[in-house]
Protein backbone atom coordinates (compact mmCIF):
# COMPACT_ATOMS: atom_id res chain seq x y z
CA UNK A 1 0.00 0.00 0.00
CA UNK A 2 1.29 3.44 -0.95
CA UNK A 3 2.04 5.84 1.89
CA UNK A 4 -0.37 8.75 1.81
CA UNK A 5 -0.61 12.15 3.43
CA UNK A 6 -3.62 14.44 3.52
CA UNK A 7 -4.21 18.17 3.46
CA UNK A 8 -7.52 19.27 4.97
CA UNK A 9 -8.59 22.59 3.49
CA UNK A 10 -10.98 24.41 5.80
CA UNK A 11 -11.07 24.26 9.58
CA UNK A 12 -14.79 24.33 10.32
CA UNK A 13 -17.15 21.49 11.22
CA UNK A 14 -16.52 19.59 8.00
CA UNK A 15 -12.78 20.04 8.28
CA UNK A 16 -12.94 18.52 11.75
CA UNK A 17 -15.02 15.61 10.43
CA UNK A 18 -12.59 14.88 7.58
CA UNK A 19 -9.53 15.12 9.84
CA UNK A 20 -11.10 12.63 12.25
CA UNK A 21 -12.05 10.30 9.41
CA UNK A 22 -8.54 10.25 7.94
CA UNK A 23 -7.07 9.59 11.39
CA UNK A 24 -9.43 6.65 11.84
CA UNK A 25 -8.35 5.03 8.58
CA UNK A 26 -4.68 5.55 9.41
CA UNK A 27 -3.77 8.30 6.95
CA UNK A 28 -1.94 11.23 8.59
CA UNK A 29 -3.12 14.78 8.10
CA UNK A 30 0.09 16.56 7.11
CA UNK A 31 -1.39 19.99 6.43
CA UNK A 32 -4.37 22.07 7.48
CA UNK A 33 -5.11 25.01 5.21
CA UNK A 34 -6.98 27.93 6.74
CA UNK A 35 -6.45 31.55 5.64
CA UNK A 36 -7.27 33.42 8.83
CA UNK A 37 -6.07 31.47 11.84
CA UNK A 38 -4.20 28.40 12.92
CA UNK A 39 -6.93 25.81 13.45
CA UNK A 40 -7.13 23.31 16.24
CA UNK A 41 -8.00 19.93 14.76
CA UNK A 42 -7.83 17.47 17.64
CA UNK A 43 -7.23 14.50 15.33
CA UNK A 44 -4.42 16.19 13.41
CA UNK A 45 -2.01 17.25 16.17
CA UNK A 46 1.05 16.99 13.93
CA UNK A 47 -0.38 18.89 10.98
CA UNK A 48 1.40 21.93 9.66
CA UNK A 49 -0.58 25.08 9.00
CA UNK A 50 -0.71 26.93 5.69
CA UNK A 51 -2.76 29.93 4.68
CA UNK A 52 -2.92 28.82 1.04
CA UNK A 53 -3.29 25.46 -0.65
CA UNK A 54 -0.28 26.19 -2.86
CA UNK A 55 2.03 25.93 0.15
CA UNK A 56 0.73 22.48 1.06
CA UNK A 57 0.88 21.29 -2.56
CA UNK A 58 4.62 21.94 -2.56
CA UNK A 59 4.99 18.99 -0.16
CA UNK A 60 5.87 15.90 -2.26
CA UNK A 61 4.49 13.60 0.45
CA UNK A 62 1.03 15.11 0.15
CA UNK A 63 -1.15 12.81 -1.98
CA UNK A 64 -4.77 13.58 -0.98
CA UNK A 65 -6.60 16.86 -0.52
CA UNK A 66 -9.89 17.05 1.43
CA UNK A 67 -11.68 20.27 0.52
CA UNK A 68 -14.06 21.38 3.28
CA UNK A 69 -14.47 25.10 2.59
CA UNK A 70 -17.57 27.19 1.78
CA UNK A 71 -19.06 26.24 -1.57
CA UNK A 72 -17.92 29.25 -3.69
CA UNK A 73 -14.29 28.13 -3.32
CA UNK A 74 -14.87 24.47 -4.22
CA UNK A 75 -14.20 24.70 -7.94
CA UNK A 76 -10.99 26.73 -7.78
CA UNK A 77 -9.49 24.64 -4.98
CA UNK A 78 -10.44 21.31 -6.55
CA UNK A 79 -9.00 22.33 -9.92
CA UNK A 80 -5.79 23.58 -8.28
CA UNK A 81 -5.31 20.29 -6.42
CA UNK A 82 -6.18 18.12 -9.43
CA UNK A 83 -3.82 20.04 -11.70
CA UNK A 84 -1.09 19.48 -9.10
CA UNK A 85 -1.59 15.73 -9.47
CA UNK A 86 -3.36 15.10 -6.16
CA UNK A 87 -6.40 13.00 -5.35
CA UNK A 88 -9.34 15.15 -4.20
CA UNK A 89 -12.19 14.45 -1.80
CA UNK A 90 -14.45 17.46 -2.35
CA UNK A 91 -17.27 18.33 0.02
CA UNK A 92 -20.72 18.59 -1.50
CA UNK A 93 -22.11 20.35 -3.38
CA UNK A 94 -19.53 19.99 -6.13
CA UNK A 95 -19.84 23.70 -6.92
CA UNK A 96 -22.23 26.62 -6.71
CA UNK A 97 -23.09 26.64 -10.43
CA UNK A 98 -23.33 24.04 -13.17
CA UNK A 99 -20.68 25.92 -15.12
CA UNK A 100 -18.20 25.60 -12.26
CA UNK A 101 -19.19 21.97 -11.75
CA UNK A 102 -18.33 21.25 -15.39
CA UNK A 103 -14.97 22.96 -14.97
CA UNK A 104 -14.22 20.59 -12.08
CA UNK A 105 -15.34 17.59 -14.13
CA UNK A 106 -13.13 18.68 -17.04
CA UNK A 107 -10.12 19.12 -14.74
CA UNK A 108 -10.70 15.66 -13.25
CA UNK A 109 -10.86 14.12 -16.71
CA UNK A 110 -7.37 15.46 -17.45
CA UNK A 111 -5.86 14.74 -14.05
CA UNK A 112 -3.74 11.85 -12.85
CA UNK A 113 -5.51 11.88 -9.48
CA UNK A 114 -9.00 10.72 -8.56
CA UNK A 115 -11.91 12.99 -7.67
CA UNK A 116 -14.82 12.06 -5.41
CA UNK A 117 -17.53 14.41 -4.20
CA UNK A 118 -18.32 13.75 -0.55
CA UNK A 119 -22.01 12.89 -0.64
CA UNK A 120 -21.49 11.25 2.73
CA UNK A 121 -25.11 10.13 3.16
CA UNK A 122 -24.37 7.42 0.59
CA UNK A 123 -22.02 5.98 3.24
CA UNK A 124 -24.48 6.06 6.16
CA UNK A 125 -24.90 2.36 7.00
CA UNK A 126 -28.71 2.45 6.93
CA UNK A 127 -28.85 4.29 3.60
CA UNK A 128 -26.28 1.92 2.09
CA UNK A 129 -28.19 -1.11 3.38
CA UNK A 130 -31.44 0.21 1.90
CA UNK A 131 -29.73 0.80 -1.45
CA UNK A 132 -28.47 -2.79 -1.43
CA UNK A 133 -31.93 -4.18 -0.55
CA UNK A 134 -33.66 -2.17 -3.25
CA UNK A 135 -31.03 -3.22 -5.81
CA UNK A 136 -31.78 -6.83 -4.82
CA UNK A 137 -35.51 -6.30 -5.44
CA UNK A 138 -36.95 -5.55 -1.99
CA UNK A 139 -39.55 -3.09 -3.38
CA UNK A 140 -39.72 -4.22 -7.00
CA UNK A 141 -39.51 -1.21 -9.31
CA UNK A 142 -39.06 2.01 -7.29
CA UNK A 143 -41.85 4.47 -8.02
CA UNK A 144 -41.88 7.00 -5.18
CA UNK A 145 -39.20 8.30 -2.83
CA UNK A 146 -40.25 10.19 0.29
CA UNK A 147 -37.59 11.92 2.36
CA UNK A 148 -37.29 14.61 5.01
CA UNK A 149 -34.37 16.45 6.61
CA UNK A 150 -35.11 18.75 9.54
CA UNK A 151 -32.75 20.58 11.90
CA UNK A 152 -32.31 23.63 14.04
CA UNK A 153 -30.85 26.77 12.51
CA UNK A 154 -27.07 26.79 11.90
CA UNK A 155 -25.12 28.84 14.43
CA UNK A 156 -21.77 30.42 13.65
CA UNK A 157 -21.95 29.77 9.90
CA UNK A 158 -23.27 33.05 8.52
CA UNK A 159 -22.14 32.14 5.00
CA UNK A 160 -24.77 29.37 4.97
CA UNK A 161 -27.52 31.96 5.31
CA UNK A 162 -26.28 33.86 2.25
CA UNK A 163 -27.70 32.14 -0.85
CA UNK A 164 -25.05 33.77 -3.01
CA UNK A 165 -22.39 31.87 -1.01
CA UNK A 166 -24.11 28.63 0.01
CA UNK A 167 -26.75 28.19 -2.66
CA UNK A 168 -29.38 28.24 0.06
CA UNK A 169 -30.92 25.42 2.04
CA UNK A 170 -31.95 23.31 -0.96
CA UNK A 171 -28.48 23.37 -2.51
CA UNK A 172 -26.49 22.92 0.69
CA UNK A 173 -28.83 20.85 2.89
CA UNK A 174 -31.57 19.34 0.72
CA UNK A 175 -29.12 18.09 -1.89
CA UNK A 176 -28.55 14.93 0.18
CA UNK A 177 -32.15 13.78 -0.35
CA UNK A 178 -32.21 14.95 -3.94
CA UNK A 179 -29.16 12.75 -4.53
CA UNK A 180 -30.91 9.80 -2.88
CA UNK A 181 -34.06 10.29 -4.96
CA UNK A 182 -32.03 10.51 -8.17
CA UNK A 183 -30.24 7.27 -7.26
CA UNK A 184 -33.53 5.37 -7.05
CA UNK A 185 -35.60 7.06 -9.72
CA UNK A 186 -33.17 8.06 -12.48
CA UNK A 187 -33.29 11.19 -14.61
CA UNK A 188 -35.26 14.13 -13.22
CA UNK A 189 -37.35 16.05 -15.75
CA UNK A 190 -39.12 18.70 -13.66
CA UNK A 191 -39.08 20.22 -10.18
CA UNK A 192 -41.67 22.10 -8.15
CA UNK A 193 -40.72 23.56 -4.76
CA UNK A 194 -43.17 25.30 -2.45
CA UNK A 195 -41.80 27.25 0.54
CA UNK A 196 -44.04 27.34 3.57
CA UNK A 197 -44.63 30.54 5.51
CA UNK A 198 -41.42 31.85 6.96
CA UNK A 199 -38.47 34.10 6.30
CA UNK A 200 -34.81 33.42 5.56
CA UNK A 201 -32.52 30.40 5.40
CA UNK A 202 -34.12 27.20 6.57
CA UNK A 203 -37.77 28.06 5.97
CA UNK A 204 -39.58 24.74 5.33
CA UNK A 205 -39.78 23.80 1.66
CA UNK A 206 -41.75 20.95 0.10
CA UNK A 207 -40.27 19.76 -3.19
CA UNK A 208 -41.72 17.41 -5.81
CA UNK A 209 -39.33 15.99 -8.39
CA UNK A 210 -40.70 14.27 -11.51
CA UNK A 211 -38.64 11.59 -13.27
CA UNK A 212 -38.43 10.43 -16.87
CA UNK A 213 -39.57 6.89 -16.08
CA UNK A 214 -42.63 8.07 -14.19
CA UNK A 215 -41.27 8.18 -10.65
CA UNK A 216 -41.95 10.94 -8.14
CA UNK A 217 -39.91 12.21 -5.20
CA UNK A 218 -41.59 14.08 -2.34
CA UNK A 219 -39.07 15.90 -0.16
CA UNK A 220 -39.41 18.08 2.95
CA UNK A 221 -36.57 20.29 4.16
CA UNK A 222 -36.42 22.67 7.09
CA UNK A 223 -33.50 24.06 9.07
CA UNK A 224 -35.01 26.87 11.08
CA UNK A 225 -36.08 25.08 14.25
CA UNK A 226 -35.13 26.56 17.63
CA UNK A 227 -31.63 25.91 18.96
CA UNK A 228 -31.30 22.45 20.41
CA UNK A 229 -34.09 20.89 18.36
CA UNK A 230 -32.97 17.37 17.42
CA UNK A 231 -31.88 16.66 13.86
CA UNK A 232 -34.20 14.22 12.08
CA UNK A 233 -34.15 12.59 8.66
CA UNK A 234 -36.27 9.95 6.96
CA UNK A 235 -36.07 8.00 3.70
CA UNK A 236 -38.73 5.70 2.25
CA UNK A 237 -38.78 3.97 -1.14
CA UNK A 238 -42.17 2.85 -2.48
CA UNK A 239 -42.08 0.28 -5.25
CA UNK A 240 -44.63 -1.72 -7.22
CA UNK A 241 -44.18 -4.67 -4.84
CA UNK A 242 -43.42 -3.27 -1.38
CA UNK A 243 -42.17 -0.33 0.69
CA UNK A 244 -38.75 -0.16 2.36
CA UNK A 245 -37.24 2.44 4.70
CA UNK A 246 -33.75 3.42 5.82
CA UNK A 247 -32.31 3.42 9.28
CA UNK A 248 -30.95 6.96 9.13
CA UNK A 249 -28.35 6.76 11.88
CA UNK A 250 -24.98 8.03 10.65
CA UNK A 251 -22.67 5.38 12.08
CA UNK A 252 -19.07 6.24 11.20
CA UNK A 253 -19.95 7.41 7.71
CA UNK A 254 -17.13 9.93 7.32
CA UNK A 255 -14.53 7.27 8.10
CA UNK A 256 -16.25 4.82 5.75
CA UNK A 257 -16.24 7.47 3.02
CA UNK A 258 -12.51 8.11 3.52
CA UNK A 259 -11.78 4.37 3.58
CA UNK A 260 -13.73 3.85 0.37
CA UNK A 261 -11.98 6.72 -1.42
CA UNK A 262 -8.61 5.44 -0.26
CA UNK A 263 -9.49 2.04 -1.75
CA UNK A 264 -10.35 3.65 -5.08
CA UNK A 265 -6.99 5.44 -5.06
CA UNK A 266 -5.10 2.25 -4.25
CA UNK A 267 -6.95 0.20 -6.87
CA UNK A 268 -6.89 2.90 -9.54
CA UNK A 269 -10.67 2.80 -9.95
CA UNK A 270 -13.34 5.46 -10.24
CA UNK A 271 -15.60 5.85 -7.17
CA UNK A 272 -18.64 3.88 -8.31
CA UNK A 273 -20.49 4.40 -5.02
CA UNK A 274 -20.33 8.19 -5.49
CA UNK A 275 -19.54 8.99 -9.14
CA UNK A 276 -18.78 12.58 -10.01
CA UNK A 277 -21.63 12.59 -12.53
CA UNK A 278 -24.24 12.03 -9.81
CA UNK A 279 -22.90 15.02 -7.88
CA UNK A 280 -23.42 17.20 -10.94
CA UNK A 281 -26.92 15.80 -11.43
CA UNK A 282 -27.82 16.42 -7.78
CA UNK A 283 -26.67 20.04 -8.16
CA UNK A 284 -28.71 20.41 -11.36
CA UNK A 285 -31.90 19.33 -9.59
CA UNK A 286 -31.14 21.33 -6.44
CA UNK A 287 -30.62 24.52 -8.45
CA UNK A 288 -33.92 23.92 -10.25
CA UNK A 289 -35.64 23.40 -6.89
CA UNK A 290 -34.24 26.70 -5.65
CA UNK A 291 -35.45 28.45 -8.81
CA UNK A 292 -38.90 26.96 -8.37
CA UNK A 293 -39.06 28.06 -4.73
CA UNK A 294 -38.07 31.58 -5.74
CA UNK A 295 -40.43 31.93 -8.70
CA UNK A 296 -43.40 29.77 -7.70
CA UNK A 297 -43.20 27.93 -11.02
CA UNK A 298 -42.63 24.32 -12.05
CA UNK A 299 -39.15 24.17 -13.55
CA UNK A 300 -38.56 21.71 -16.43
CA UNK A 301 -35.11 20.19 -16.73
CA UNK A 302 -33.40 19.72 -20.08
C-alpha positions as MATLAB code, in Angstrom:
seq = 'XXXXXXXXXXXXXXXXXXXXXXXXXXXXXXXXXXXXXXXXXXXXXXXXXXXXXXXXXXXXXXXXXXXXXXXXXXXXXXXXXXXXXXXXXXXXXXXXXXXXXXXXXXXXXXXXXXXXXXXXXXXXXXXXXXXXXXXXXXXXXXXXXXXXXXXXXXXXXXXXXXXXXXXXXXXXXXXXXXXXXXXXXXXXXXXXXXXXXXXXXXXXXXXXXXXXXXXXXXXXXXXXXXXXXXXXXXXXXXXXXXXXXXXXXXXXXXXXXXXXXXXXXXXXXXXXXXXXXXXXXXXXXXXXXXXXXXXXXXXXXX';
ca = [
       0.000    0.000    0.000;
       1.288    3.439   -0.947;
       2.038    5.835    1.890;
      -0.369    8.749    1.809;
      -0.606   12.148    3.428;
      -3.623   14.444    3.518;
      -4.213   18.172    3.462;
      -7.518   19.270    4.972;
      -8.594   22.592    3.487;
     -10.983   24.414    5.796;
     -11.065   24.257    9.579;
     -14.790   24.334   10.319;
     -17.150   21.493   11.223;
     -16.519   19.590    7.999;
     -12.776   20.044    8.278;
     -12.944   18.519   11.746;
     -15.016   15.613   10.428;
     -12.591   14.884    7.584;
      -9.529   15.118    9.839;
     -11.105   12.634   12.254;
     -12.045   10.304    9.408;
      -8.544   10.246    7.943;
      -7.071    9.591   11.389;
      -9.429    6.653   11.845;
      -8.353    5.035    8.581;
      -4.684    5.553    9.408;
      -3.775    8.305    6.953;
      -1.938   11.230    8.588;
      -3.115   14.783    8.100;
       0.094   16.561    7.113;
      -1.392   19.987    6.432;
      -4.370   22.070    7.476;
      -5.109   25.012    5.207;
      -6.982   27.932    6.741;
      -6.448   31.549    5.643;
      -7.274   33.421    8.835;
      -6.065   31.473   11.844;
      -4.196   28.396   12.922;
      -6.935   25.806   13.445;
      -7.128   23.313   16.244;
      -8.002   19.927   14.764;
      -7.828   17.473   17.640;
      -7.233   14.501   15.327;
      -4.425   16.188   13.411;
      -2.011   17.249   16.168;
       1.049   16.993   13.926;
      -0.381   18.893   10.977;
       1.401   21.932    9.657;
      -0.577   25.084    9.004;
      -0.712   26.927    5.689;
      -2.757   29.931    4.682;
      -2.923   28.815    1.038;
      -3.289   25.456   -0.647;
      -0.277   26.188   -2.860;
       2.030   25.932    0.153;
       0.731   22.476    1.060;
       0.878   21.292   -2.563;
       4.624   21.942   -2.559;
       4.989   18.986   -0.160;
       5.871   15.895   -2.259;
       4.492   13.603    0.453;
       1.033   15.115    0.153;
      -1.149   12.812   -1.981;
      -4.766   13.575   -0.983;
      -6.603   16.865   -0.522;
      -9.885   17.046    1.434;
     -11.684   20.274    0.523;
     -14.062   21.384    3.279;
     -14.474   25.097    2.588;
     -17.571   27.188    1.785;
     -19.056   26.243   -1.575;
     -17.920   29.246   -3.688;
     -14.290   28.127   -3.323;
     -14.871   24.469   -4.224;
     -14.204   24.701   -7.940;
     -10.988   26.731   -7.780;
      -9.486   24.638   -4.978;
     -10.439   21.313   -6.552;
      -8.996   22.326   -9.916;
      -5.791   23.576   -8.281;
      -5.306   20.286   -6.420;
      -6.181   18.122   -9.426;
      -3.821   20.043  -11.695;
      -1.089   19.485   -9.104;
      -1.586   15.727   -9.469;
      -3.361   15.104   -6.156;
      -6.405   13.000   -5.353;
      -9.336   15.146   -4.200;
     -12.192   14.453   -1.802;
     -14.448   17.462   -2.349;
     -17.268   18.333    0.017;
     -20.719   18.588   -1.499;
     -22.108   20.354   -3.382;
     -19.528   19.986   -6.127;
     -19.844   23.699   -6.916;
     -22.230   26.624   -6.706;
     -23.095   26.639  -10.428;
     -23.330   24.037  -13.166;
     -20.678   25.925  -15.122;
     -18.200   25.598  -12.257;
     -19.193   21.970  -11.750;
     -18.333   21.255  -15.386;
     -14.966   22.958  -14.970;
     -14.222   20.587  -12.082;
     -15.341   17.589  -14.133;
     -13.130   18.675  -17.036;
     -10.123   19.122  -14.737;
     -10.700   15.663  -13.251;
     -10.858   14.115  -16.711;
      -7.367   15.462  -17.446;
      -5.861   14.736  -14.046;
      -3.735   11.852  -12.846;
      -5.512   11.881   -9.477;
      -8.996   10.715   -8.561;
     -11.906   12.987   -7.666;
     -14.819   12.061   -5.412;
     -17.532   14.414   -4.202;
     -18.318   13.750   -0.547;
     -22.014   12.888   -0.643;
     -21.494   11.253    2.730;
     -25.114   10.131    3.158;
     -24.365    7.422    0.592;
     -22.025    5.981    3.244;
     -24.484    6.061    6.163;
     -24.900    2.359    6.998;
     -28.714    2.452    6.931;
     -28.849    4.288    3.603;
     -26.275    1.921    2.089;
     -28.192   -1.107    3.382;
     -31.439    0.213    1.899;
     -29.733    0.802   -1.448;
     -28.471   -2.791   -1.427;
     -31.925   -4.180   -0.555;
     -33.659   -2.168   -3.251;
     -31.032   -3.223   -5.806;
     -31.781   -6.835   -4.815;
     -35.506   -6.298   -5.438;
     -36.953   -5.546   -1.992;
     -39.551   -3.087   -3.381;
     -39.720   -4.216   -6.999;
     -39.506   -1.214   -9.312;
     -39.059    2.007   -7.287;
     -41.849    4.471   -8.025;
     -41.882    6.996   -5.177;
     -39.198    8.303   -2.834;
     -40.253   10.191    0.290;
     -37.593   11.919    2.357;
     -37.294   14.611    5.006;
     -34.374   16.446    6.612;
     -35.107   18.747    9.541;
     -32.747   20.578   11.902;
     -32.314   23.633   14.040;
     -30.845   26.766   12.510;
     -27.073   26.793   11.898;
     -25.120   28.840   14.432;
     -21.773   30.425   13.648;
     -21.952   29.768    9.898;
     -23.268   33.049    8.521;
     -22.142   32.136    5.002;
     -24.771   29.375    4.966;
     -27.522   31.960    5.309;
     -26.278   33.856    2.249;
     -27.698   32.140   -0.848;
     -25.053   33.767   -3.013;
     -22.394   31.874   -1.009;
     -24.110   28.632    0.011;
     -26.747   28.189   -2.663;
     -29.376   28.243    0.061;
     -30.923   25.419    2.036;
     -31.955   23.310   -0.955;
     -28.480   23.371   -2.506;
     -26.493   22.924    0.690;
     -28.829   20.847    2.890;
     -31.570   19.341    0.724;
     -29.118   18.090   -1.886;
     -28.551   14.927    0.181;
     -32.146   13.785   -0.346;
     -32.205   14.954   -3.940;
     -29.162   12.751   -4.534;
     -30.905    9.804   -2.882;
     -34.059   10.286   -4.961;
     -32.028   10.508   -8.165;
     -30.242    7.273   -7.264;
     -33.531    5.367   -7.049;
     -35.604    7.063   -9.722;
     -33.169    8.056  -12.481;
     -33.291   11.191  -14.610;
     -35.260   14.129  -13.220;
     -37.350   16.050  -15.747;
     -39.125   18.701  -13.663;
     -39.080   20.217  -10.177;
     -41.670   22.104   -8.148;
     -40.716   23.563   -4.756;
     -43.167   25.298   -2.449;
     -41.797   27.246    0.536;
     -44.043   27.338    3.572;
     -44.634   30.536    5.510;
     -41.418   31.846    6.956;
     -38.469   34.105    6.300;
     -34.813   33.418    5.560;
     -32.520   30.403    5.396;
     -34.121   27.199    6.573;
     -37.773   28.063    5.969;
     -39.582   24.744    5.331;
     -39.782   23.795    1.661;
     -41.752   20.947    0.105;
     -40.266   19.755   -3.193;
     -41.717   17.410   -5.811;
     -39.326   15.988   -8.392;
     -40.699   14.268  -11.508;
     -38.639   11.590  -13.266;
     -38.428   10.428  -16.866;
     -39.567    6.891  -16.082;
     -42.633    8.071  -14.188;
     -41.274    8.179  -10.648;
     -41.949   10.938   -8.137;
     -39.909   12.207   -5.196;
     -41.588   14.078   -2.345;
     -39.071   15.896   -0.155;
     -39.409   18.079    2.950;
     -36.571   20.286    4.158;
     -36.417   22.670    7.092;
     -33.500   24.058    9.069;
     -35.014   26.874   11.077;
     -36.081   25.079   14.254;
     -35.135   26.557   17.634;
     -31.635   25.915   18.958;
     -31.299   22.453   20.408;
     -34.085   20.887   18.363;
     -32.970   17.375   17.421;
     -31.878   16.662   13.858;
     -34.200   14.225   12.082;
     -34.149   12.586    8.663;
     -36.271    9.953    6.958;
     -36.075    8.004    3.702;
     -38.726    5.699    2.247;
     -38.785    3.968   -1.137;
     -42.173    2.852   -2.481;
     -42.079    0.278   -5.249;
     -44.627   -1.715   -7.222;
     -44.183   -4.665   -4.845;
     -43.421   -3.267   -1.381;
     -42.167   -0.333    0.692;
     -38.751   -0.162    2.359;
     -37.242    2.436    4.696;
     -33.748    3.421    5.817;
     -32.306    3.417    9.281;
     -30.948    6.956    9.129;
     -28.350    6.764   11.881;
     -24.980    8.025   10.646;
     -22.667    5.382   12.079;
     -19.072    6.237   11.197;
     -19.953    7.413    7.714;
     -17.126    9.927    7.324;
     -14.528    7.265    8.097;
     -16.252    4.823    5.747;
     -16.236    7.475    3.020;
     -12.507    8.107    3.518;
     -11.785    4.365    3.582;
     -13.725    3.846    0.366;
     -11.981    6.715   -1.419;
      -8.606    5.436   -0.262;
      -9.492    2.041   -1.748;
     -10.347    3.650   -5.083;
      -6.991    5.438   -5.062;
      -5.095    2.251   -4.250;
      -6.946    0.200   -6.871;
      -6.888    2.896   -9.545;
     -10.670    2.803   -9.955;
     -13.337    5.460  -10.239;
     -15.597    5.845   -7.172;
     -18.643    3.878   -8.307;
     -20.486    4.404   -5.021;
     -20.329    8.188   -5.491;
     -19.540    8.985   -9.135;
     -18.783   12.578  -10.014;
     -21.633   12.591  -12.535;
     -24.244   12.031   -9.814;
     -22.900   15.015   -7.876;
     -23.417   17.198  -10.936;
     -26.916   15.800  -11.425;
     -27.823   16.417   -7.780;
     -26.668   20.036   -8.157;
     -28.710   20.408  -11.361;
     -31.902   19.327   -9.586;
     -31.142   21.328   -6.435;
     -30.622   24.519   -8.449;
     -33.917   23.916  -10.249;
     -35.637   23.399   -6.889;
     -34.238   26.697   -5.655;
     -35.452   28.446   -8.811;
     -38.903   26.964   -8.368;
     -39.064   28.057   -4.726;
     -38.072   31.584   -5.736;
     -40.428   31.928   -8.698;
     -43.401   29.775   -7.698;
     -43.197   27.934  -11.022;
     -42.633   24.322  -12.048;
     -39.147   24.170  -13.549;
     -38.564   21.714  -16.426;
     -35.112   20.194  -16.726;
     -33.403   19.722  -20.077;
];
